[in-house]
Short mmCIF file of C-alpha atoms and ligand atoms in Angstrom, two decimals:
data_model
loop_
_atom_site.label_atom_id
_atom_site.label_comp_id
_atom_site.label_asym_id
_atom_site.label_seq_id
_atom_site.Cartn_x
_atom_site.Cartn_y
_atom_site.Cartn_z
CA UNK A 7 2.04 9.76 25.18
CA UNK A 8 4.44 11.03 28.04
CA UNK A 9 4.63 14.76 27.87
CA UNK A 10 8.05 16.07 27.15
CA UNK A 11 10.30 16.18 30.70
CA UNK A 12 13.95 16.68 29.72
CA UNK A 13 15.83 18.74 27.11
CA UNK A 14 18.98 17.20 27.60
CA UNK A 15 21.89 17.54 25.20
CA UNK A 16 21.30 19.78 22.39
CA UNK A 17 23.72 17.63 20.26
CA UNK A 18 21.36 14.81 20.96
CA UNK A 19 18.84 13.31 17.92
CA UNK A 20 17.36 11.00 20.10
CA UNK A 21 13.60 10.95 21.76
CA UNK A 22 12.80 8.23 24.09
CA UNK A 23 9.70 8.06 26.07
CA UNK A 24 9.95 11.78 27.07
CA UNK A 25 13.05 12.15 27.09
CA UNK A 26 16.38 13.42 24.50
CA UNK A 27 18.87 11.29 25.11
CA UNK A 28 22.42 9.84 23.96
CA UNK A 29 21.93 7.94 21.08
CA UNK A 30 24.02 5.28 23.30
CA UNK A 31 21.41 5.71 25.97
CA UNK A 32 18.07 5.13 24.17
CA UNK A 33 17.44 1.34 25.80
CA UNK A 34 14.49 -0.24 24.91
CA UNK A 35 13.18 -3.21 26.91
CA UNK A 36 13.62 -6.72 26.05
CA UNK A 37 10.19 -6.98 26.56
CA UNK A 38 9.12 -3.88 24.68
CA UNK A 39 6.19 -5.38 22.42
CA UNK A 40 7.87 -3.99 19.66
CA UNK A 41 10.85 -6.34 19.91
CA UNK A 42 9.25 -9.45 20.47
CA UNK A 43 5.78 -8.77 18.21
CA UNK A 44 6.62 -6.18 15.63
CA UNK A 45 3.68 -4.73 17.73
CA UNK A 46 3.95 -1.37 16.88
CA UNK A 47 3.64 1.18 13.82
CA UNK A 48 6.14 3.79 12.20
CA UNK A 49 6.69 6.84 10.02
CA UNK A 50 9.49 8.38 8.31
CA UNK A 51 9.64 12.26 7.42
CA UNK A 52 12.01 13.68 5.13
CA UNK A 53 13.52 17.02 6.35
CA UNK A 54 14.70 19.32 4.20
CA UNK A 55 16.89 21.95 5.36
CA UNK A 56 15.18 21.68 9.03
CA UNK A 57 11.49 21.71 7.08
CA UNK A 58 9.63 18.52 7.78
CA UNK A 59 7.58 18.27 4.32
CA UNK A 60 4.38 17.60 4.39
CA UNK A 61 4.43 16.62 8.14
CA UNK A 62 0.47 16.80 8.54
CA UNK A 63 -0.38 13.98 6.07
CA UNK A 64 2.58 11.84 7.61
CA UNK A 65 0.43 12.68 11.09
CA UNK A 66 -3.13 11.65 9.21
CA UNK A 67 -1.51 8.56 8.46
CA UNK A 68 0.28 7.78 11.65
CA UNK A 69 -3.30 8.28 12.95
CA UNK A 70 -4.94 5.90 10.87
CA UNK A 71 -1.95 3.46 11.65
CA UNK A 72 -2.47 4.02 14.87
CA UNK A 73 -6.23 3.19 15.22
CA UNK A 74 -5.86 0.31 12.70
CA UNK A 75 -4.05 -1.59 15.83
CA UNK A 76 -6.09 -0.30 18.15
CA UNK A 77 -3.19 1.66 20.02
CA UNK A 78 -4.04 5.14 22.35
CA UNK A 79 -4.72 8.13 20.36
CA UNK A 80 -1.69 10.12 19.39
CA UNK A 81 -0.56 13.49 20.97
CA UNK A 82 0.15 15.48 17.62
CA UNK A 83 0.72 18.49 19.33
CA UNK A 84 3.41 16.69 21.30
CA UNK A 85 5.40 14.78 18.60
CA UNK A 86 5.42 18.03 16.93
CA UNK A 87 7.52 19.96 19.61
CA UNK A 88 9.50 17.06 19.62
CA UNK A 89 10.31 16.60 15.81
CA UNK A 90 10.91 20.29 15.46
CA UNK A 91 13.35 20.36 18.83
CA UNK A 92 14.81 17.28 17.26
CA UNK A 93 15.10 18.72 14.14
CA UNK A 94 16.45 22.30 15.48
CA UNK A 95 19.52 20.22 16.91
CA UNK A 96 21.03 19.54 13.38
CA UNK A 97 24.00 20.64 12.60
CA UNK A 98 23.53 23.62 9.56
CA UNK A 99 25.84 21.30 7.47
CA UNK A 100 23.26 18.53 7.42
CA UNK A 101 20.94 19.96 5.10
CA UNK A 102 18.61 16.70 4.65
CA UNK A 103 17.70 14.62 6.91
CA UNK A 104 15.50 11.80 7.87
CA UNK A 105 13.03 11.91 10.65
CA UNK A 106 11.94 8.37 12.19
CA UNK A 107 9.11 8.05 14.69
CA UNK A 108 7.98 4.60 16.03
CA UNK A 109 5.07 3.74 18.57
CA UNK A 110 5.14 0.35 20.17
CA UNK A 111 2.57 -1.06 23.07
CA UNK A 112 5.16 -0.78 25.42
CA UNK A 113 6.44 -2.95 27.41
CA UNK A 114 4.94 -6.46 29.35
CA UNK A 115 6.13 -9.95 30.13
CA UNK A 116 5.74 -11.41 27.04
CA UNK A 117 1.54 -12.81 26.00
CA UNK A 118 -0.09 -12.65 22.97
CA UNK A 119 -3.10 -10.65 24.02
CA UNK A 120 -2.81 -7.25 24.90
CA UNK A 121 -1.28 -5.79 27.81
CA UNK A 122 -4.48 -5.20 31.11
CA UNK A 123 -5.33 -1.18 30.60
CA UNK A 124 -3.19 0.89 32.45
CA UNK A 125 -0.68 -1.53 32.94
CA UNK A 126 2.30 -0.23 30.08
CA UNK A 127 2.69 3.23 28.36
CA UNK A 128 3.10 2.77 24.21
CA UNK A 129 7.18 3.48 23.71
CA UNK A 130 7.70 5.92 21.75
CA UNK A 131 11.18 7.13 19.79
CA UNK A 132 11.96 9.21 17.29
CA UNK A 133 15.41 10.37 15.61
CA UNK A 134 16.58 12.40 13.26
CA UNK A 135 19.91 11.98 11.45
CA UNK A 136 21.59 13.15 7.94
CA UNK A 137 21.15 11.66 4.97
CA UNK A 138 23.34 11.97 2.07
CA UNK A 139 20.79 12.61 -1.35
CA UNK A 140 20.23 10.48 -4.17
CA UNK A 141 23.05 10.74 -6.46
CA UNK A 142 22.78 12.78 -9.94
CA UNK A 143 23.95 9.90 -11.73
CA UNK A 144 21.89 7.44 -10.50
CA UNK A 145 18.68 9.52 -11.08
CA UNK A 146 20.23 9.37 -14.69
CA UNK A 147 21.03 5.60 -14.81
CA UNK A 148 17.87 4.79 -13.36
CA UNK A 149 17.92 1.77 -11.29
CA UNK A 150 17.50 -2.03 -11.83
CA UNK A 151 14.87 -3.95 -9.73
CA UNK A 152 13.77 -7.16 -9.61
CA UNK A 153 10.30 -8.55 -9.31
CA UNK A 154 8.91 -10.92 -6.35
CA UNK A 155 5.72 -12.39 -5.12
CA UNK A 156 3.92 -10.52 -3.09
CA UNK A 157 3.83 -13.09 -0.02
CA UNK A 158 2.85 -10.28 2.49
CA UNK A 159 0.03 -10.13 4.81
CA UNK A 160 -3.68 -8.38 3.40
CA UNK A 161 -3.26 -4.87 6.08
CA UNK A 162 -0.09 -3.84 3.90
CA UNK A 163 -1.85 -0.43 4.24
CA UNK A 164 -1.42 0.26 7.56
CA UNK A 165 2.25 1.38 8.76
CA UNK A 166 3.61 -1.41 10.71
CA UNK A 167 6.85 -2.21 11.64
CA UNK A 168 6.18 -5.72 10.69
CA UNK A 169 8.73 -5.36 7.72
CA UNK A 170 9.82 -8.85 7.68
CA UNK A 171 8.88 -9.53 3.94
CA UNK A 172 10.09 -6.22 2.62
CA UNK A 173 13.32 -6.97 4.21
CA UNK A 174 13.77 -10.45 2.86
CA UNK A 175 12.67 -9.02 -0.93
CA UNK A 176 15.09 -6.08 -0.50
CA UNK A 177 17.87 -8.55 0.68
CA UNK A 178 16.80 -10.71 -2.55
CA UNK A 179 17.51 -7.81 -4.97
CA UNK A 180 20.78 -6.78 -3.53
CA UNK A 181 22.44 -10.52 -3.47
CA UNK A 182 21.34 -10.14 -7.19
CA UNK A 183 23.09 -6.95 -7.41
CA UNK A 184 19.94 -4.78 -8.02
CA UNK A 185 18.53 -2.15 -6.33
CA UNK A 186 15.31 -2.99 -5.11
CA UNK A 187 12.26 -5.37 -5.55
CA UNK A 188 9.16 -4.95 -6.69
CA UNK A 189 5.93 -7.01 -5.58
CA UNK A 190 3.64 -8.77 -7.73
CA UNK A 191 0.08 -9.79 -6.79
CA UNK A 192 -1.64 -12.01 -8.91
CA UNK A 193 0.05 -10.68 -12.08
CA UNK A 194 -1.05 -6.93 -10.81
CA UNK A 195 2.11 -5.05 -9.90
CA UNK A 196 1.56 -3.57 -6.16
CA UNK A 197 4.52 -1.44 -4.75
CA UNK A 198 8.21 -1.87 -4.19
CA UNK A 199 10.11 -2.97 -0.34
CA UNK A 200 9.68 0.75 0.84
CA UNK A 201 8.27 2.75 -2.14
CA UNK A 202 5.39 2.77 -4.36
CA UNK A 203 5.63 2.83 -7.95
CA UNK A 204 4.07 4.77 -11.23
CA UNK A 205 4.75 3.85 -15.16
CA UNK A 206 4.27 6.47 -18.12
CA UNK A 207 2.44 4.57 -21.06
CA UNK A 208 1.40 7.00 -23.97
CA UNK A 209 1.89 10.31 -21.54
CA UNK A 210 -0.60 8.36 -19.19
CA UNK A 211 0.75 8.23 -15.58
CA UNK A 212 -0.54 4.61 -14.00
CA UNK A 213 -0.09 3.85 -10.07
CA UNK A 214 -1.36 1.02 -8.48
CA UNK A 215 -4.84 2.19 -6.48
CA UNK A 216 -4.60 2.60 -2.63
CA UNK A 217 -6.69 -0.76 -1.61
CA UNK A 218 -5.61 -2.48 1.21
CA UNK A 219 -2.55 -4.05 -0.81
CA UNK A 220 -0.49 -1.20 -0.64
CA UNK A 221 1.24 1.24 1.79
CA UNK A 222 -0.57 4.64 1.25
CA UNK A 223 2.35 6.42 0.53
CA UNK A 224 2.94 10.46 1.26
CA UNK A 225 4.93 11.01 -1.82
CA UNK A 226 2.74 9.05 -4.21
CA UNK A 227 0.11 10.84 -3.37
CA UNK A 228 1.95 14.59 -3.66
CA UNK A 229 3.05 12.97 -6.78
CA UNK A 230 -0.49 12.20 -8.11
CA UNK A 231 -1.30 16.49 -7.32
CA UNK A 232 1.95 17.44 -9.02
CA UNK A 233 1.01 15.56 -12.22
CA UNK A 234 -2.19 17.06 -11.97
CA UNK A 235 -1.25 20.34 -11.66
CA UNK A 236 0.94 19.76 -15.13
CA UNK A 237 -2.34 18.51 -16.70
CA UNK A 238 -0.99 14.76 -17.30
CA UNK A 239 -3.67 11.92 -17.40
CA UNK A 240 -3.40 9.50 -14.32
CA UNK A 241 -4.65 6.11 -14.31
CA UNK A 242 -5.66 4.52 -11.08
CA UNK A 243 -6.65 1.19 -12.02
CA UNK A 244 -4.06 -2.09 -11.18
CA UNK A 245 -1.36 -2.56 -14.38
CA UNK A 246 0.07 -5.80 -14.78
CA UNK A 247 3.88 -6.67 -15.17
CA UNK A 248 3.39 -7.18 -18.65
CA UNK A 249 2.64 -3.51 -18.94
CA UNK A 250 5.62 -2.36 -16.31
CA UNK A 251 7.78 -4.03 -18.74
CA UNK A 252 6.54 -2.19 -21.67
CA UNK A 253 6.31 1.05 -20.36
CA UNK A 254 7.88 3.92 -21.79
CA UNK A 255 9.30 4.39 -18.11
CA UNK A 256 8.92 3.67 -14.64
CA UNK A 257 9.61 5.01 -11.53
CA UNK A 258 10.12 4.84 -7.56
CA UNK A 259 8.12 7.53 -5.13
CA UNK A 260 9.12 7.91 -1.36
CA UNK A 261 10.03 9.44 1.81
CA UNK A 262 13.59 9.07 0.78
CA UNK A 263 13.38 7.85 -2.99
CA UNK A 264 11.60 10.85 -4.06
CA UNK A 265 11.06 10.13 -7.69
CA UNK A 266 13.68 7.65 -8.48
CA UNK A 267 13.78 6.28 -12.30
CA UNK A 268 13.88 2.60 -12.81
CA UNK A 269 16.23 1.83 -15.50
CA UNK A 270 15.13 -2.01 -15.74
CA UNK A 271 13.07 -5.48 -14.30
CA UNK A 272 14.49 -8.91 -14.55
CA UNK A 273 17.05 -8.13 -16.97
CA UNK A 274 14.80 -6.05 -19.55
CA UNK A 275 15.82 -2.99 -20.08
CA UNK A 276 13.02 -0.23 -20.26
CA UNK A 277 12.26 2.40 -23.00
CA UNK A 278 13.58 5.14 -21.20
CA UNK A 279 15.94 4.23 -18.65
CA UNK A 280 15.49 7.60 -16.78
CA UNK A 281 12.57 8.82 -18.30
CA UNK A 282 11.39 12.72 -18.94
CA UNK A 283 7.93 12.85 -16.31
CA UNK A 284 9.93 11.68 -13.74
CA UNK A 285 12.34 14.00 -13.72
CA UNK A 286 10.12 16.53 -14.27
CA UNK A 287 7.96 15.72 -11.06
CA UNK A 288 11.55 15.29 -9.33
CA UNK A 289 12.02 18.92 -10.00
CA UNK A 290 8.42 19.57 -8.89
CA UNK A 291 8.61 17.69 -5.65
CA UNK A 292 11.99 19.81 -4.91
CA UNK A 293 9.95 22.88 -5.44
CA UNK A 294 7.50 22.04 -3.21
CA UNK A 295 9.83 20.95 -0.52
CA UNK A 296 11.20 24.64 -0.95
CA UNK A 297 14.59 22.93 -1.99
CA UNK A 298 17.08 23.22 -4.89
CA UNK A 299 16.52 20.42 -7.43
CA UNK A 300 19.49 17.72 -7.65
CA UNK A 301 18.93 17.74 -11.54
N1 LIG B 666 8.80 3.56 3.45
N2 LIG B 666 5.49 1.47 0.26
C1 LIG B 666 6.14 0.96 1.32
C2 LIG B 666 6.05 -0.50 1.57
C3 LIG B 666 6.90 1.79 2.15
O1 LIG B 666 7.54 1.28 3.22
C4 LIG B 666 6.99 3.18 1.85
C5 LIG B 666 7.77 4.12 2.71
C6 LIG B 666 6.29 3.66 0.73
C7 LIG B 666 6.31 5.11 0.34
O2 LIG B 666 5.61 5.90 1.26
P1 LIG B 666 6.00 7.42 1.55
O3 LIG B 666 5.95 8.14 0.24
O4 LIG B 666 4.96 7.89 2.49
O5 LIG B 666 7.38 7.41 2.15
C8 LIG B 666 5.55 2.79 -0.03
C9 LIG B 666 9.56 4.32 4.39
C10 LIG B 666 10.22 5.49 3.82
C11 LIG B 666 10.53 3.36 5.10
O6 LIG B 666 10.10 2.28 5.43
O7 LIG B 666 11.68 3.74 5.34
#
């Protein structure tokens, strides 16, 4: 990874290949492999008052990510001066924030196979800008999803910025004015476009188990310890859709869902529409981000 040349413009967000730059100045290459293969992975960081939570495990995964494709090794000491000089450059008014870092195998004429060593540098980029919270009501609404096949490839676990699929479902839900989709494999729900998700049945939390069918995700997993903490039994074997739609509730976990409540799938409106756990481990995520709950 190129070391860090230029500070540039402290009102700048952007990091591209060494460099802060203009947001109108980060150019990427038509032949960047990222463009023209989705060859390249991706995290996202959710910064909380200028605190990136639980940056390490978002680095353990980039790394796995990372290896799974068979790019070079990360510089973790690197992206973390970065983030945190990215991050510094906020304005005080933009108290959350999302932090977006994406490594590509740089840039050749386009071929299938990989670039010869030494001949391309992996791009890398990151940003940070504002983002405006999940609203109060719609934690209490809870939102409506919709459920799709799960057409997508069998390495959903590693981070790639092949999103095609979760793009097409998400676009699916919204023509149908829902919020989001959620994937079905053979009966077994799996995970949402860009979140995982958990049901309560009979005070028992259920998540789908990390095989290699879904995305690992940060928040599930910080999830999993905060319901432990609070002594509530967690099941880690696959639940069908049957049982999502007879759950007492459901909910959403991610970088920038948090713990969203899902008020209903396909039409059928769930026994709690914004159930009790999940706001409770809302409020227990906030704490451990060090932040003041939105409930
Ligand atoms: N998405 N599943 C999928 C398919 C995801 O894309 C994500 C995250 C998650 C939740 O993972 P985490 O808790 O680590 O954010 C689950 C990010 C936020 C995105 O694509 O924007």
């Amino acid at each position: 990874m190129p070391a860090v040349k230029d500070l540039g413009d402290d009102t700048v967000h952007v990091y591209l290949n060494g460099k802060f730059v203009a947001e109108e100045n980060a150019m990427i290459s038509i032949d960047d492999r990222g463009f023209l293969f989705a060859d390249g992975v991706y995290e996202v960081v959710h910064v909380y008052g200028r605190t990136l939570f639980e940056w390490d495990l978002h680095m353990a995964r980039l790394q796995r990510s990372v290896a799974a494709v068979e790019l070079p090794p990360v510089d973790l000491v690197s992206l973390r001066h970065v983030a945190e000089e990215l991050v510094s450059r906020l304005d005080a008014s933009e108290s959350e924030a999302s932090l977006y870092l994406e490594i590509t195998r740089g840039t050749h004429r386009r071929s299938h196979g990989f670039p010869p060593a030494g001949s391309t540098e992996p791009t890398v980029l990151m940003w940070v800008r504002p983002v405006v919270p999940i609203s109060r009501p719609t934690i209490e609404d809870g939102v409506p999803m919709i459920s799709v096949a799960d057409d997508r490839w069998a390495k959903v676990w590693i981070k790639t910025i092949g999103l095609l699929p979760n793009v097409l479902a998400k676009h699916k839900a919204q023509q149908a004015g829902m919020f989001d989709a959620i994937f079905i494999r053979d009966g077994m729900v799996t995970e949402a476009t860009s979140a995982n998700i958990f049901i309560v049945e009979s005070g028992t939390l259920h998540t789908a188990p990390t095989t290699n069918y879904i995305l690992p995700g940060i928040t599930r997993q910080v999830v999993l310890e905060l319901a432990a903490a609070r002594g509530i039994a967690i099941d880690l074997t696959p639940f069908s859709y049957e049982s999502l739609l007879d759950a007492d509730e459901a909910f959403l976990t991610g970088t920038l869902t948090e713990v969203l409540p899902i008020s209903e799938v396909d039409g059928h409106r769930l026994r709690h529409t914004s159930g009790p756990i999940a706001r409770q481990l809302l409020e227990d995520l906030h704490r451990r981000a060090g932040w003041p709950g939105s409930l």
